[in-house]
Coordinates of C-alpha atoms in Angstrom, one line a residue:
N1 CA -36.8 13.3 41.3
Q2 CA -36.1 11.8 44.6
D3 CA -33.6 14.7 45.3
G4 CA -36.4 17.1 44.8
F5 CA -35.4 18.7 41.5
I6 CA -37.7 19.2 38.5
T7 CA -36.2 17.2 35.7
S8 CA -38.8 17.5 33.1
L9 CA -42.1 19.5 32.3
F10 CA -45.5 17.7 31.5
S11 CA -48.2 19.5 29.9
D12 CA -50.6 16.9 28.6
G13 CA -53.1 17.2 31.6
Y14 CA -53.8 13.4 31.8
H15 CA -54.1 11.8 35.2
R16 CA -55.3 8.4 34.4
T17 CA -53.0 6.1 35.8
A18 CA -51.0 6.0 39.3
S19 CA -47.7 7.3 37.9
E20 CA -49.6 10.2 36.1
L21 CA -51.4 11.2 39.3
A22 CA -48.4 11.2 41.3
K23 CA -47.2 13.8 39.0
K24 CA -50.3 16.1 39.7
D25 CA -49.7 19.3 41.9
N26 CA -46.1 18.2 42.8
S27 CA -44.5 21.7 41.6
H28 CA -45.9 25.3 41.2
E29 CA -44.9 28.0 39.1
Q30 CA -45.5 31.7 39.2
I31 CA -45.1 33.7 35.9
T32 CA -45.2 37.3 35.1
G33 CA -45.1 38.5 31.4
L34 CA -45.3 41.8 29.3
R35 CA -46.0 42.0 25.5
V36 CA -45.7 45.2 23.8
Q37 CA -46.3 45.8 19.9
L38 CA -45.8 49.1 18.1
P39 CA -48.7 50.2 15.7
S40 CA -48.1 48.6 12.2
L41 CA -46.3 50.9 9.6
G42 CA -47.4 49.5 6.3
G43 CA -46.4 45.9 6.3
L44 CA -43.9 46.4 9.1
R45 CA -44.7 45.1 12.7
V46 CA -42.2 45.3 15.6
G47 CA -43.0 43.9 19.1
G48 CA -41.2 42.7 22.3
T49 CA -41.9 40.0 24.9
A50 CA -40.6 39.4 28.3
Y51 CA -41.4 37.2 31.3
Q52 CA -40.1 36.1 34.6
A53 CA -41.1 32.6 36.1
R54 CA -40.5 31.3 39.6
F55 CA -40.8 27.6 40.6
D56 CA -41.2 26.2 44.2
K57 CA -38.4 23.7 43.5
S58 CA -35.3 24.0 41.5
L59 CA -35.1 23.1 37.9
F60 CA -32.6 20.5 36.8
L61 CA -33.3 19.9 33.2
N62 CA -31.4 17.3 31.5
D63 CA -30.3 19.5 28.5
A64 CA -26.9 20.7 27.2
T65 CA -26.0 22.7 30.3
G66 CA -27.6 20.9 33.1
Y67 CA -29.5 24.2 33.9
Q68 CA -30.3 24.3 37.5
N69 CA -32.3 27.4 39.1
S70 CA -35.7 27.9 40.3
D71 CA -36.1 31.3 38.5
V72 CA -36.1 31.8 34.8
A73 CA -36.3 34.9 33.0
A74 CA -36.4 35.6 29.3
G75 CA -36.9 38.5 26.7
G76 CA -37.0 39.1 23.1
L77 CA -37.7 41.4 20.2
D78 CA -39.4 40.4 17.0
F79 CA -40.4 41.8 13.7
S80 CA -42.1 40.9 10.4
Y81 CA -42.7 42.5 7.2
T82 CA -45.3 41.4 4.6
N83 CA -46.0 42.7 1.0
K84 CA -47.7 41.1 -2.0
L85 CA -44.4 39.1 -2.9
V86 CA -42.5 38.2 0.1
S87 CA -43.0 37.9 4.0
V88 CA -39.9 38.2 6.4
F89 CA -39.9 37.4 9.9
S90 CA -37.3 37.4 12.6
E91 CA -36.7 37.1 16.6
I92 CA -33.9 37.6 18.8
A93 CA -34.1 36.5 22.4
K94 CA -31.9 36.1 25.5
T95 CA -32.1 34.5 28.9
G96 CA -30.0 35.7 31.9
T97 CA -26.3 35.6 30.9
S98 CA -26.9 33.3 27.8
S99 CA -26.0 34.3 24.2
F100 CA -28.7 35.4 22.0
A101 CA -31.1 33.0 20.3
R102 CA -32.1 34.0 16.7
I103 CA -34.3 32.9 13.8
L104 CA -34.9 34.5 10.5
G105 CA -37.3 33.4 7.9
V106 CA -38.4 34.3 4.4
V107 CA -41.4 33.1 2.6
S108 CA -42.0 34.1 -0.9
E109 CA -44.5 33.6 -3.7
P110 CA -42.7 34.8 -6.9
D111 CA -45.2 33.2 -9.2
K112 CA -48.8 31.8 -8.6
R113 CA -47.7 28.3 -8.9
L114 CA -44.6 28.6 -6.7
E115 CA -44.1 29.2 -2.9
V116 CA -40.8 29.2 -1.1
A117 CA -39.5 29.3 2.2
V118 CA -36.1 29.8 3.8
I119 CA -35.5 29.7 7.7
A120 CA -32.2 30.1 9.5
R121 CA -32.1 29.5 13.3
S122 CA -29.4 29.3 15.9
Y123 CA -30.2 28.5 19.5
P124 CA -27.1 28.5 21.8
K125 CA -26.5 25.7 24.4
D126 CA -26.9 28.1 27.4
F127 CA -30.4 29.5 26.2
A128 CA -32.4 28.1 29.1
N129 CA -36.0 29.3 28.3
V130 CA -38.4 26.6 29.4
H131 CA -41.4 28.3 27.7
A132 CA -39.7 28.5 24.2
F133 CA -40.9 26.6 21.4
G134 CA -38.7 27.6 18.4
F135 CA -38.8 26.0 15.0
R136 CA -36.3 23.1 15.6
E137 CA -35.3 19.4 14.7
S138 CA -34.7 18.5 18.4
G139 CA -37.7 17.6 20.5
S140 CA -36.3 18.8 23.6
L141 CA -35.7 22.6 24.5
T142 CA -35.0 25.2 22.2
Q143 CA -31.3 25.4 22.5
N144 CA -28.1 23.9 21.3
E145 CA -28.9 23.9 17.6
S146 CA -28.5 25.7 14.6
G147 CA -29.7 24.8 11.1
L148 CA -30.9 26.1 7.7
Y149 CA -34.4 24.9 6.4
V150 CA -35.5 25.4 2.7
G151 CA -38.9 24.3 1.7
A152 CA -40.8 24.9 -1.8
K153 CA -44.3 24.0 -3.1
F154 CA -45.1 23.8 -7.0
S155 CA -48.0 23.5 -8.7
A156 CA -47.1 22.3 -12.5
T157 CA -50.8 22.0 -13.3
R158 CA -54.4 22.1 -11.7
S159 CA -53.9 18.3 -11.1
L160 CA -50.0 17.9 -10.6
R161 CA -48.2 19.5 -7.5
F162 CA -44.7 18.9 -6.0
S163 CA -43.5 19.6 -2.4
M164 CA -40.0 19.4 -1.1
Y165 CA -38.0 20.6 2.0
F166 CA -34.4 20.1 3.2
D167 CA -33.1 20.8 6.7
Q168 CA -29.5 20.9 7.5
F169 CA -29.0 21.1 11.3
E170 CA -26.2 20.9 14.0
F171 CA -26.1 20.1 17.6
P172 CA -22.7 22.0 18.5
W173 CA -22.7 20.6 22.2
R174 CA -23.4 17.3 23.9
T175 CA -26.8 16.5 25.1
S176 CA -28.1 13.7 27.4
S177 CA -28.3 11.3 24.5
L178 CA -25.6 12.4 22.3
K179 CA -22.3 12.5 23.8
L180 CA -20.6 14.2 21.2
P181 CA -21.6 17.1 18.9
T182 CA -23.7 16.1 16.1
S183 CA -24.9 17.2 12.5
G184 CA -27.3 15.7 10.2
N185 CA -29.9 16.5 7.6
D186 CA -33.8 15.7 6.6
F187 CA -35.2 15.6 3.0
L188 CA -38.5 15.1 1.8
L189 CA -40.0 15.1 -1.7
L190 CA -43.7 14.8 -2.3
S191 CA -45.8 14.4 -5.7
E192 CA -49.5 14.4 -5.7
I193 CA -51.6 13.8 -8.7
N194 CA -55.5 14.1 -9.0
L195 CA -56.5 11.3 -11.2
S196 CA -60.0 12.1 -10.9
R197 CA -62.5 13.6 -8.4
K198 CA -62.4 10.5 -6.2
Q199 CA -58.9 9.1 -7.0
D200 CA -55.5 10.7 -5.9
L201 CA -52.0 9.5 -6.2
Q202 CA -49.2 10.3 -3.8
I203 CA -45.6 9.3 -4.2
L204 CA -43.3 10.2 -1.2
Y205 CA -39.6 10.1 -0.7
K206 CA -38.1 10.9 2.7
N207 CA -34.5 10.4 3.8

């Protein structure tokens, strides 16, 4: 911006207009990272990731905390376990003096016709990780959000399938567009019917 702060990060790579060209090469980042993964033990995998990024200008991202710094560092541990019936995955991450960001998911196929997924997430408001891209409702940074997602897919017959998900989420701290803490939910129900080889019928409800 006019004060020399980086207020947003663009990654689309387009330079078609004068405003897009003005954003080209106006800031630089140097990043160093490390990924370590232990040898798999049965269906269990454990790993860790860390990075440090340095920008040539201070970041002033318009998020829950108004993060302002030219250096960003983050680290996390992750694990997953998979067998024939269930897959479990989780990650815990931290930036600087922030609280821990956490996600835990379970995907199960108890029957050949049924798949179920449950994902719980908690991203604190001070989690300032500009390279995080966590499962979330918000379109901004991976922070200031907690929620529980449940999804399922059921194949009643070879020609009739049902899919649904429900996501209950909360933004526990104010943001640039929401002046007070906010919560909400998202629900979808889809039925798909194969009438013939060339005809499909879909009925969708979303709220």
